[in-house]
Coordinates of C-alpha atoms and ligand atoms in Angstrom, one line a residue:
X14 CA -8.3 -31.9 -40.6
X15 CA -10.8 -33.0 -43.1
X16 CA -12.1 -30.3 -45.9
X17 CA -15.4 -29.7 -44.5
X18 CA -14.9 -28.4 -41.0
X19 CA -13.1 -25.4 -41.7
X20 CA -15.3 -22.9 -43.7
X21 CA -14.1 -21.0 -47.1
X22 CA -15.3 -17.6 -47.3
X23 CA -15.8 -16.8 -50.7
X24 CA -15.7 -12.9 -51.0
X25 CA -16.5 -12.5 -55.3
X26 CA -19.1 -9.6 -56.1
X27 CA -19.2 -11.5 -59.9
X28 CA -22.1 -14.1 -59.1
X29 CA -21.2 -15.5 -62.1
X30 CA -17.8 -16.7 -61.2
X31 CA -18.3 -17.2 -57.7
X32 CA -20.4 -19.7 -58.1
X33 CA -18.0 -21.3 -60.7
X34 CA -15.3 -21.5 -57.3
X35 CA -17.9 -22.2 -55.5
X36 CA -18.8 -25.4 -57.7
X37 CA -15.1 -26.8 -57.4
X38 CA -14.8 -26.5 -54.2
X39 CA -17.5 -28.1 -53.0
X40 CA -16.8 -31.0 -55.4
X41 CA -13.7 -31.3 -52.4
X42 CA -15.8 -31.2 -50.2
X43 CA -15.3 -27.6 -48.5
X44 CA -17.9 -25.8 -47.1
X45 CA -18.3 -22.6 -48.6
X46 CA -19.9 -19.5 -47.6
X47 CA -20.1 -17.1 -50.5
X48 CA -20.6 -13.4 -50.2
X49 CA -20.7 -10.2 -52.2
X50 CA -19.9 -7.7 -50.2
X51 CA -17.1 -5.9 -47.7
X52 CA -19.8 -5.7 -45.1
X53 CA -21.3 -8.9 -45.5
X54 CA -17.3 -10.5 -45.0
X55 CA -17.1 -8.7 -42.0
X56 CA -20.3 -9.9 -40.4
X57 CA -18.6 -13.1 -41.3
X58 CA -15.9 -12.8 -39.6
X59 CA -16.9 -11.3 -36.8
X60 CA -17.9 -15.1 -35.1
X61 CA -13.8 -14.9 -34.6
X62 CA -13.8 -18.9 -36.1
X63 CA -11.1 -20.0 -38.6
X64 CA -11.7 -19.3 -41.9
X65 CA -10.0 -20.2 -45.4
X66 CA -11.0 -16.7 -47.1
X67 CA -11.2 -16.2 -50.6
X68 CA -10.7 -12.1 -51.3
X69 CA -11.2 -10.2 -54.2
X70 CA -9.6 -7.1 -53.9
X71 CA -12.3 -5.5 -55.9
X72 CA -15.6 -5.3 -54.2
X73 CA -18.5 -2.8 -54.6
X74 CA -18.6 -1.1 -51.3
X75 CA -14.9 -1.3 -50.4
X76 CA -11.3 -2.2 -51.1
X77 CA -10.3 -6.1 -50.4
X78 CA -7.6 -4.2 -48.7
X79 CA -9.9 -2.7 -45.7
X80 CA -11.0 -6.1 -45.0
X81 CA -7.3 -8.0 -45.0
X82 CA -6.2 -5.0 -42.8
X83 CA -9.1 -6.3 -40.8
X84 CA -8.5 -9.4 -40.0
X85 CA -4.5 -8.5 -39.7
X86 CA -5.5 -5.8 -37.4
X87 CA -7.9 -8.3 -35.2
X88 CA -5.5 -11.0 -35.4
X89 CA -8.3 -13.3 -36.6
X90 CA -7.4 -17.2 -37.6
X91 CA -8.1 -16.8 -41.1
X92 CA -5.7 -17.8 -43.6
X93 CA -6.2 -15.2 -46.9
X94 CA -6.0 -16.2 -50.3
X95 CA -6.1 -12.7 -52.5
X96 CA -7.8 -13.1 -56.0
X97 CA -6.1 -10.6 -58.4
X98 CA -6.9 -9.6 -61.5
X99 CA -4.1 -9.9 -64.4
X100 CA -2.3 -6.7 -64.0
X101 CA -3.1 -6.0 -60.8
X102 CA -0.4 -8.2 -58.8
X103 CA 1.2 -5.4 -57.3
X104 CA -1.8 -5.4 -55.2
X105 CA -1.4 -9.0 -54.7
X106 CA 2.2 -8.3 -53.4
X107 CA 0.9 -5.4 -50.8
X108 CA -1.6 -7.6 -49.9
X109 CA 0.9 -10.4 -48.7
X110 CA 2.6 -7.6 -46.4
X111 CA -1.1 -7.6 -44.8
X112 CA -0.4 -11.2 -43.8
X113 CA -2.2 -12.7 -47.3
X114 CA -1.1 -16.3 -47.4
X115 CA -1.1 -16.3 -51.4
X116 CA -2.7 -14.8 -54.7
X117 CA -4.4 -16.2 -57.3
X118 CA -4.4 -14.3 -60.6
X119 CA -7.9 -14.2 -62.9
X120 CA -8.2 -16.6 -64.9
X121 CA -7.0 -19.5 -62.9
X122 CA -7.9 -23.3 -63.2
X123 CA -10.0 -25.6 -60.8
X124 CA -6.7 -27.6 -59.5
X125 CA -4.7 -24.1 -59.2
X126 CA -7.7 -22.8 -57.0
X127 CA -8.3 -26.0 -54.9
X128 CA -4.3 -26.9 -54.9
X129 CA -4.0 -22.9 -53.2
X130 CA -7.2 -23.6 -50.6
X131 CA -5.3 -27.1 -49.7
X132 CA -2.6 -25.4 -48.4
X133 CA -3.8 -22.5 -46.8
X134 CA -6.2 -25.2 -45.0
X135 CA -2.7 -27.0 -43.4
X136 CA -0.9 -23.7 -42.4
X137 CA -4.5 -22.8 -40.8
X138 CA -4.2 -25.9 -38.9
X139 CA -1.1 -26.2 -38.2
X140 CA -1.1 -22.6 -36.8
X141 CA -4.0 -23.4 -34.4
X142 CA -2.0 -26.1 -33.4
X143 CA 0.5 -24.7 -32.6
X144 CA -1.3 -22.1 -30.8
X145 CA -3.0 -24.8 -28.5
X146 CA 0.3 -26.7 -27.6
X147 CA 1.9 -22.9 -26.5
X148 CA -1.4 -22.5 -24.7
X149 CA -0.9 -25.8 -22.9
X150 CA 2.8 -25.4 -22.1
X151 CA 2.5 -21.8 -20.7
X152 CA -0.1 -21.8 -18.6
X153 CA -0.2 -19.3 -15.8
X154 CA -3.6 -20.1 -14.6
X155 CA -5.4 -23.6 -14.4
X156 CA -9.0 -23.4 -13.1
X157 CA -8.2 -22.2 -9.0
X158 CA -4.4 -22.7 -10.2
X159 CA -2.2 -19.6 -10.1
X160 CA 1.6 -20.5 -11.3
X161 CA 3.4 -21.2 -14.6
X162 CA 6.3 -23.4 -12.7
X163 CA 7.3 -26.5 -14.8
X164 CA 6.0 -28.7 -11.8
X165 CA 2.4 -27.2 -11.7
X166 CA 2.5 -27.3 -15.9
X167 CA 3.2 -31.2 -15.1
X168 CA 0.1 -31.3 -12.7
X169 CA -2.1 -29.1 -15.0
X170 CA -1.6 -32.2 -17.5
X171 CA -2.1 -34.7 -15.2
X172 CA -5.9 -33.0 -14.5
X173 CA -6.4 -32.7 -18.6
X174 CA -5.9 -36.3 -19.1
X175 CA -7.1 -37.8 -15.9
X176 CA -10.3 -35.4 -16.2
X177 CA -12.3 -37.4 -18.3
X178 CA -12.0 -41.4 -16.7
X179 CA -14.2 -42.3 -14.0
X180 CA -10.6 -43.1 -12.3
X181 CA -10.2 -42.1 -8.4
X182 CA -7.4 -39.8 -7.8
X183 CA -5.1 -39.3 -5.1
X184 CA -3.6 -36.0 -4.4
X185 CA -1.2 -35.7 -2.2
X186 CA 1.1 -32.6 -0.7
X187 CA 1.4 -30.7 2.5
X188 CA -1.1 -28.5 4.0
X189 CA -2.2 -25.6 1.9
X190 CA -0.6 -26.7 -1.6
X191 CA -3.8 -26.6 -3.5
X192 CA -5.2 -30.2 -2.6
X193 CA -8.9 -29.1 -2.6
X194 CA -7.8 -26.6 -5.5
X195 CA -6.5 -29.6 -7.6
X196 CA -9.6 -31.5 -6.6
X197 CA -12.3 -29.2 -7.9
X198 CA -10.1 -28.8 -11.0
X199 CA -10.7 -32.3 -12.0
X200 CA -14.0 -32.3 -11.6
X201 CA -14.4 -28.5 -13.7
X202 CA -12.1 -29.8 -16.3
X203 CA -14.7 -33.1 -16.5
X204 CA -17.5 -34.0 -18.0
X205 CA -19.0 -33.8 -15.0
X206 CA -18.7 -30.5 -14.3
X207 CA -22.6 -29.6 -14.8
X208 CA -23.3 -32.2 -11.7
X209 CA -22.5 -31.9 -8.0
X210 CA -18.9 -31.8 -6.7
X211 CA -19.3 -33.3 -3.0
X212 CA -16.7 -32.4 -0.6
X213 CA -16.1 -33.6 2.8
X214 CA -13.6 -33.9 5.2
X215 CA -12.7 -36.5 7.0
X216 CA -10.6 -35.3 9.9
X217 CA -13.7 -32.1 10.4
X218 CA -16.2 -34.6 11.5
X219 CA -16.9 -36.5 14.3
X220 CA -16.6 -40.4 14.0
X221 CA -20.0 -41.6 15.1
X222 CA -21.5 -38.9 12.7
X223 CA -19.4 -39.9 9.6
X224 CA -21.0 -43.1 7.8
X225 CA -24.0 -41.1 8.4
X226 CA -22.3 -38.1 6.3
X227 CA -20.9 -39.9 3.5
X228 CA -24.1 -42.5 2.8
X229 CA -26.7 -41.1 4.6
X230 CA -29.4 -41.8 7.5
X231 CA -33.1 -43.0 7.5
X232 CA -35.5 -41.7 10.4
X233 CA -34.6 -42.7 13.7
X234 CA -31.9 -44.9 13.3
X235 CA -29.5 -43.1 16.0
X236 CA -31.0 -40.2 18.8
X237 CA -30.9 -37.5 16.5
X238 CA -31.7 -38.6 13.3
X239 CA -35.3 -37.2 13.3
X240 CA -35.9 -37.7 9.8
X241 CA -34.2 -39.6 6.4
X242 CA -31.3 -37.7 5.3
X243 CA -29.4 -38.0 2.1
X244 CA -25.3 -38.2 2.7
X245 CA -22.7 -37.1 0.4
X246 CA -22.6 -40.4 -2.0
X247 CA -25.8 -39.8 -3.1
X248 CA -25.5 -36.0 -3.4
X249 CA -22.7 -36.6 -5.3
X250 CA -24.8 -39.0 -7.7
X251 CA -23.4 -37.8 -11.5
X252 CA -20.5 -35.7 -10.2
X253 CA -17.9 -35.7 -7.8
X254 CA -17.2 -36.9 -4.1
X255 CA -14.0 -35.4 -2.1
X256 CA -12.9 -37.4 0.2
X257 CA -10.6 -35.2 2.0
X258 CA -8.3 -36.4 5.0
X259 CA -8.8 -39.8 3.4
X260 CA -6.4 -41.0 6.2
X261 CA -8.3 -39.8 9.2
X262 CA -11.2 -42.1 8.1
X263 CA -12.1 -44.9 10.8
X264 CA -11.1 -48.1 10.5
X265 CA -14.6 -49.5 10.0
X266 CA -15.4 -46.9 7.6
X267 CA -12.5 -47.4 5.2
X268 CA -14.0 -51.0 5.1
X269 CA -17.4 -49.6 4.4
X270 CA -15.8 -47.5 1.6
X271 CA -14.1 -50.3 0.7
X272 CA -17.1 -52.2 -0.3
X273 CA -18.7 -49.5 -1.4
X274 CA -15.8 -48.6 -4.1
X275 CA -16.1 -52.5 -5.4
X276 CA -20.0 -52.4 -6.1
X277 CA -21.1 -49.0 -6.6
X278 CA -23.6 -49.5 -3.9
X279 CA -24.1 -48.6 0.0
X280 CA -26.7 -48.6 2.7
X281 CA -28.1 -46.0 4.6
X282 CA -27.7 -46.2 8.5
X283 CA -30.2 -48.3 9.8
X284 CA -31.9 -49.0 6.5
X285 CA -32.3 -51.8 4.2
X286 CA -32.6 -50.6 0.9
X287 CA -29.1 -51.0 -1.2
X288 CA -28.5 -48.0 -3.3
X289 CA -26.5 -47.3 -6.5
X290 CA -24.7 -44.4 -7.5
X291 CA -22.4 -43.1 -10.6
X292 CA -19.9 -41.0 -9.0
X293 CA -16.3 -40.6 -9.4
X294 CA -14.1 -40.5 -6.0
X295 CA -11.1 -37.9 -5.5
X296 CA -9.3 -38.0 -2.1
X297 CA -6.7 -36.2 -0.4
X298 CA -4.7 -35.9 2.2
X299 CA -1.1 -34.5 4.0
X300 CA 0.2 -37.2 5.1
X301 CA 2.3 -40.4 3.6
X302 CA -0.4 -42.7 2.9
X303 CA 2.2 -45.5 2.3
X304 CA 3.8 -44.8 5.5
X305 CA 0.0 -44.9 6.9
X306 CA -0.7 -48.0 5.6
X307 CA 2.8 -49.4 6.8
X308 CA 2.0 -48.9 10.2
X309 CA -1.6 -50.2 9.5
X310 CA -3.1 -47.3 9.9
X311 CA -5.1 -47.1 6.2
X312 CA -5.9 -50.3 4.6
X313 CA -3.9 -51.5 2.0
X314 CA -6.7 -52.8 -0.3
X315 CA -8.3 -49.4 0.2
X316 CA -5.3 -47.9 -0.6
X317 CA -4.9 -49.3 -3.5
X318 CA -8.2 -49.1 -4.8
X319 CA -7.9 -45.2 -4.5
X320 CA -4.2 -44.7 -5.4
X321 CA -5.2 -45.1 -9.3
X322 CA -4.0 -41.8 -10.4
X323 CA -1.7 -40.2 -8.2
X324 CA -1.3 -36.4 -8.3
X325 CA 1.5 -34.9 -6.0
X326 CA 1.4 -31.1 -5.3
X327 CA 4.9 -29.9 -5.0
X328 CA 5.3 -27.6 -1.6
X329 CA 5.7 -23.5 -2.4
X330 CA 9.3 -23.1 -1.6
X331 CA 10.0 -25.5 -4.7
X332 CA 8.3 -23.4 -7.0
X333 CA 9.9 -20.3 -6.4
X334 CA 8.7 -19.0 -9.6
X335 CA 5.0 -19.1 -8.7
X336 CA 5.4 -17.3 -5.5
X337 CA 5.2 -14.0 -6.8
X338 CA 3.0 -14.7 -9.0
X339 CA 0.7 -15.7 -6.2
X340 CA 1.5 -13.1 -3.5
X341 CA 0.5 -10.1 -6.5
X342 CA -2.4 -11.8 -7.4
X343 CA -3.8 -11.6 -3.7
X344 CA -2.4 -8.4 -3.0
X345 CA -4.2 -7.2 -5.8
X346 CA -7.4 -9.0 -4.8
X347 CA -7.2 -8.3 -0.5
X348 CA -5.9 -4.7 -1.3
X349 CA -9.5 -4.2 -3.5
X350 CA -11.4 -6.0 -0.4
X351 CA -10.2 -4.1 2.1
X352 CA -10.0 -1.0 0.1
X353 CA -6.2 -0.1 0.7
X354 CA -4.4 1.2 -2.3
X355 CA -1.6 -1.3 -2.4
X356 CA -0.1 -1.7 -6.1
X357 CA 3.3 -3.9 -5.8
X358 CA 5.5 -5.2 -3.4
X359 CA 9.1 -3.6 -2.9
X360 CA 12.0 -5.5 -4.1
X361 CA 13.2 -6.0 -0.6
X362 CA 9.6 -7.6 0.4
X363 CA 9.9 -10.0 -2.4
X364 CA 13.3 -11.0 -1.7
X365 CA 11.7 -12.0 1.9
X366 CA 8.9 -13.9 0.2
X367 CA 11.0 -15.7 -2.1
X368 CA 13.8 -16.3 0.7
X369 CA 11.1 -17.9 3.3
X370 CA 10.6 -21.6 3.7
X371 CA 6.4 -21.4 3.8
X372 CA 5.9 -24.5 6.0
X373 CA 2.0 -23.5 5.5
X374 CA 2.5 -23.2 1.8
X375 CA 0.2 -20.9 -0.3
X376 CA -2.3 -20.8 2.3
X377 CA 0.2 -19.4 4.4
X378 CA 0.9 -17.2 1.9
X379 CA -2.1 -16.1 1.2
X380 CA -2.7 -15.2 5.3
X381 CA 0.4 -13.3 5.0
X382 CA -0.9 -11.2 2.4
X383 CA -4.0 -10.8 4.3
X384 CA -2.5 -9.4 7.8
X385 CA -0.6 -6.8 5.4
X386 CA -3.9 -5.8 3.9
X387 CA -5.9 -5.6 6.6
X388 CA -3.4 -4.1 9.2
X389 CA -0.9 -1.8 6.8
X390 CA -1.7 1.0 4.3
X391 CA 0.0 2.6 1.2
X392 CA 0.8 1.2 -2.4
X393 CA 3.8 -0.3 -1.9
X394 CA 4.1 -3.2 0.6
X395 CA 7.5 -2.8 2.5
X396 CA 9.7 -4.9 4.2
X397 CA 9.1 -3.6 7.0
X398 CA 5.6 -4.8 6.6
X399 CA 5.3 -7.9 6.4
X400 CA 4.4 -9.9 9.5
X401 CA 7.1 -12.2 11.2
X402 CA 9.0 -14.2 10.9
X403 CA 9.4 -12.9 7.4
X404 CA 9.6 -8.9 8.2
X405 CA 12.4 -7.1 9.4
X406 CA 11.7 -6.4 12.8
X407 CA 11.2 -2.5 13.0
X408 CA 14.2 -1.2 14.3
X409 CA 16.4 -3.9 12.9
X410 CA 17.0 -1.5 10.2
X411 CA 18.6 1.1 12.0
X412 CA 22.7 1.3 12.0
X413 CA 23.0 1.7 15.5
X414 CA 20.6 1.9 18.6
X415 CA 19.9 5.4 20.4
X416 CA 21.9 5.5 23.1
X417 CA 19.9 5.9 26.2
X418 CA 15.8 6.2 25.6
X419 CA 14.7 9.2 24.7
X420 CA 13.2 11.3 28.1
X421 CA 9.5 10.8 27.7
X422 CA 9.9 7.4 26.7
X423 CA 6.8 5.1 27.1
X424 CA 6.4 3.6 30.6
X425 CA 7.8 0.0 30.4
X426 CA 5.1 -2.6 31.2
X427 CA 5.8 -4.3 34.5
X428 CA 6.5 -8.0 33.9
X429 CA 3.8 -10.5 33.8
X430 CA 2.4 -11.5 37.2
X431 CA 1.7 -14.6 37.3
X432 CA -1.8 -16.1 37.7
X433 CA -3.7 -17.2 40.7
X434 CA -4.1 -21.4 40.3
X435 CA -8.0 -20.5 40.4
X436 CA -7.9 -18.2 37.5
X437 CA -6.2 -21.0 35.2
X438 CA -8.3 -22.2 32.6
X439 CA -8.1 -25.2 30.5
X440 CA -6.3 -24.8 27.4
X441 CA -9.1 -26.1 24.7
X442 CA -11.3 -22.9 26.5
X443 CA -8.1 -20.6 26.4
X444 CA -7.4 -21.3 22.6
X445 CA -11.9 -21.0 22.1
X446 CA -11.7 -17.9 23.8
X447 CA -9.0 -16.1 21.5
X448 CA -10.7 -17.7 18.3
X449 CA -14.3 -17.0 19.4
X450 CA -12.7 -13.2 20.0
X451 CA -11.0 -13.1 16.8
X452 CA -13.8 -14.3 14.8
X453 CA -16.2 -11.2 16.8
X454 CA -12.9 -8.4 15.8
X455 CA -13.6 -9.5 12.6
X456 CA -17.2 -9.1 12.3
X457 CA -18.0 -12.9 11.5
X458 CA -15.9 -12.6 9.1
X459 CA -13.8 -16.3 9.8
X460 CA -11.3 -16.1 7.0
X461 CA -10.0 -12.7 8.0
X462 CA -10.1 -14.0 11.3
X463 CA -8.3 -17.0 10.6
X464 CA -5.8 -15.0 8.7
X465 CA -5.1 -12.6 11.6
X466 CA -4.6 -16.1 14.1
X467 CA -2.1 -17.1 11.7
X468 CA -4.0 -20.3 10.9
X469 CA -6.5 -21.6 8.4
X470 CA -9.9 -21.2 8.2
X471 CA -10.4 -24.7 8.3
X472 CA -8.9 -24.9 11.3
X473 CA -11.4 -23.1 12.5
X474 CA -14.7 -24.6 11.1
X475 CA -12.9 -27.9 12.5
X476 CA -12.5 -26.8 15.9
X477 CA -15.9 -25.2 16.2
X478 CA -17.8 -28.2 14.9
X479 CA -15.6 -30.6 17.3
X480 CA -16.7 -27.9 20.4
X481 CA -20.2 -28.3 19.5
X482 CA -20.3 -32.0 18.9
X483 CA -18.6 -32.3 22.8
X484 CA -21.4 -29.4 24.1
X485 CA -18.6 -26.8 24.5
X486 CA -19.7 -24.1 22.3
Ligands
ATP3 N1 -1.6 -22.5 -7.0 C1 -2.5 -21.8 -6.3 N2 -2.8 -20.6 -6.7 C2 -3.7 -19.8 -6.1 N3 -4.2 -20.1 -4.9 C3 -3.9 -21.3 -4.4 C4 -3.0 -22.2 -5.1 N4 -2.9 -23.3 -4.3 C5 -3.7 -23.1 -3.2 N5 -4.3 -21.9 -3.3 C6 -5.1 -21.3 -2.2 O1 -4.5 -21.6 -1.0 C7 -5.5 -22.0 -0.1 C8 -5.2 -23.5 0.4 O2 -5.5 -24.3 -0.7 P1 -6.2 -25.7 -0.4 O3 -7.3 -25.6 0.6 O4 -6.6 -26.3 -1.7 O5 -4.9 -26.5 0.2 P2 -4.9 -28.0 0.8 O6 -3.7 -28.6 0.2 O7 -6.2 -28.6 0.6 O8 -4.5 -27.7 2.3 P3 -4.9 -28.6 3.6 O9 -4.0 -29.8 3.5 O10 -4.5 -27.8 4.8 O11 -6.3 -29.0 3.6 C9 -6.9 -21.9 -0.7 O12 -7.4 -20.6 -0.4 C10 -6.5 -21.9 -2.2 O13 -7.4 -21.2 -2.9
MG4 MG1 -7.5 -29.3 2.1

């Protein structure tokens, strides 16, 4: 680090000599902020930046002490240099057990004084550095990220370095590991971040609509396009575009892309004009792209224009460290939206969790957590409560069975008649029906709908935008 970019604070109520240490340090090129007083040091310190700090322990309104206790107290990154005067170095000794990095004894010579700040400037920086590498290593939380697992440490470095190149990344994983999580990470972590992140999917729209989506429409180039409308490239012009479901994309569309990943350019439908745009591509999907292109599927060149950086999100049941993690962080956040009062799960309700597969993955995860909160009370989630096939089914529990039911038992339903042919409906309206239902239950609300359905929102918004594309809805 060179002497210059971390400030001295020189705390000497003698004008006289501190501008005598101020002189010879500058000469090293240290920037020094000189001051007289306890109070003035404080305001000083109170920015919370590293600081090489130069203390007398004598100063007009206070002892040096108060302000070392300070900064030992607040934990600031300062490395202390005491200045003592001869006699005094008991003072100097307390003041090390204050976390004072060394003394200096009146009079002292130029070299002694800029030998001392020298070093206290390299246990500064090594200390910081230090402190960023634990930072780094032990995250628990990464933008959207939840989870201090080795594997989503390894991914949380992949995102640092990869943030800043224009390079398109691939994520891959299965459903509801973070893909779209991982993709708005890159482009927070980027330089981008202050410009549009773009995303759409792939598999959500319908195919005559999509070249349309990603590069736009002018007036009246297909019935319904009543006026010029932008598409996601150029939206996405300075930021980010998320291409996710990358392999549902039509064959003549991952040739468009193709060509428009070699130039930088693209056409509107039905116009003329070629237009350029500085974007950086992220895509995503669930499947095995290789396997995709194997069984030409994906095109290869495609693929390997977009495979630059691959990212792969490992499922939830290899990272069984996170999962707890995770479920307390939603529990924590559903429990305050639906204003239940649960604190913690029970020891035997996070032995379920951890022994589960997730197949869904954190989304699932997350829907589990939901159903508890929205259909359980108390403030400790149970066994019991957790939806199956993780719960223990209610009277599972129990030693032994009663007997014979008890007298007044409930009448038992007679079994399902079955329907008349006329009353059968198609299975698209049957599956609408319970959605469209679900979604009223829950006021609108979709997620909490999609929770309670045991599916993901997505799902949802999917379905609904397919019905209305075919007239159904
Ligand atoms: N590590 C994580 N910590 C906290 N929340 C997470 C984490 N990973 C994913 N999530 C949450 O889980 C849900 C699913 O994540 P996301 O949509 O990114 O998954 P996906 O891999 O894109 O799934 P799909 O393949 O189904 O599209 C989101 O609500 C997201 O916020
Ligand atoms: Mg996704």
């Amino acid at each position: 680090m060179p002497p210059g970019s971390i400030p001295v604070l020189l705390i000497e109520d003698t004008p006289s000599l501190a501008r005598v240490y101020a002189e010879y340090l500058k000469k090293e090129s240290h920037t020094v902020i000189a001051v007289e007083t306890g109070a003035e040091a404080l305001v000083q310190l109170n920015d919370g930046a590293p600081k090489v700090v130069l203390l007398d322990l004598q100063l007009p309104d206070m002892n040096g002490m108060e302000v070392l206790k300070r900064i030992d107290a607040q934990a600031l990154p300062c490395a202390v240099i005491v200045i003592t005067a001869h006699g005094s170095v008991k003072a100097a000794v307390e003041a090390m057990r204050y976390g004072a990095y060394d003394f200096l004894v009146k009079p002292f010579s130029a070299d002694r004084l800029v030998v001392t700040v020298r070093n206290a400037m390299e246990r500064l920086r090594l200390a910081q550095l230090v402190d960023t590498f634990e930072k780094d290593l032990n995250r628990a939380r990464y933008h959207g990220f939840i989870g201090s697992s080795l594997a989503m440490q390894a991914v949380y470095r992949i995102v640092d370095s990869a943030a800043s190149s224009r390079a398109t990344v691939f994520i891959t994983g299965e459903s509801g590991t973070g893909k779209e999580v991982c993709a708005e990470a890159i482009h927070r972590q980027s330089q981008r971040a202050a410009r549009p992140f773009i995303a759409i999917n792939c598999g959500a729209i319908p195919k005559d609509l999509m070249e349309s989506e990603i590069f736009g429409h002018v007036k009246g180039s297909f019935t319904g396009a009543v006026s010029d409308r932008e598409g996601a490239a150029a939206r996405a012009d300075g930021g980010t575009l998320f291409l996710d479901e990358i392999c549902e994309l039509a064959p003549d569309l991952q040739t468009k892309l193709l060509r428009f990943i070699q130039t930088g350019t693209f056409t509107p439908v039905g116009g003329s004009k070629l237009e350029k745009v500085d974007l950086r591509i992220v895509c995503a999907t669930n499947r095995d792209p290789l396997r995709e292109v194997e069984e030409g599927r994906f095109r290869e060149d495609l693929y390997y224009r977009l495979h630059v950086i691959p990212i792969h999100l490992p499922p939830l049941r290899e990272r069984e460290d996170d999962l707890l993690e995770i479920a307390r962080h939603y529990l924590a956040e559903f429990a305050q939206e639906e204003k239940k009062g649960f604190k913690r799960f029970s020891p035997e309700a996070e032995q379920a969790l951890r022994h589960y597969h997730w197949p869904g993955n954190v989304r699932q995860l997350q829907n589990v957590v939901r159903i508890v909160a929205v259909l359980q009370d108390g403030d400790t989630v149970t066994a019991e409560m957790l939806p199956s096939p993780l719960g223990t089914p209610p009277h599972a529990a129990s030693a032994s069975p009663p007997a014979s039911p008890p007298a007044a038992a409930a009448p038992v339903p007679r079994p399902h008649a079955p329907p008349s042919p006329d009353s059968i409906k198609p299975l698209w309206e049957v599956e609408k029906d319970a959605i469209e239902d679900a979604i009223a239950a829950c006021d609108g609300n979709i997620p909490r709908a999609a929770a309670l359905l045991q599916i993901s929102a997505s799902t949802i918004y999917r379905k609904r935008l397919a019905w209305q594309a075919e007239g159904k809805l």
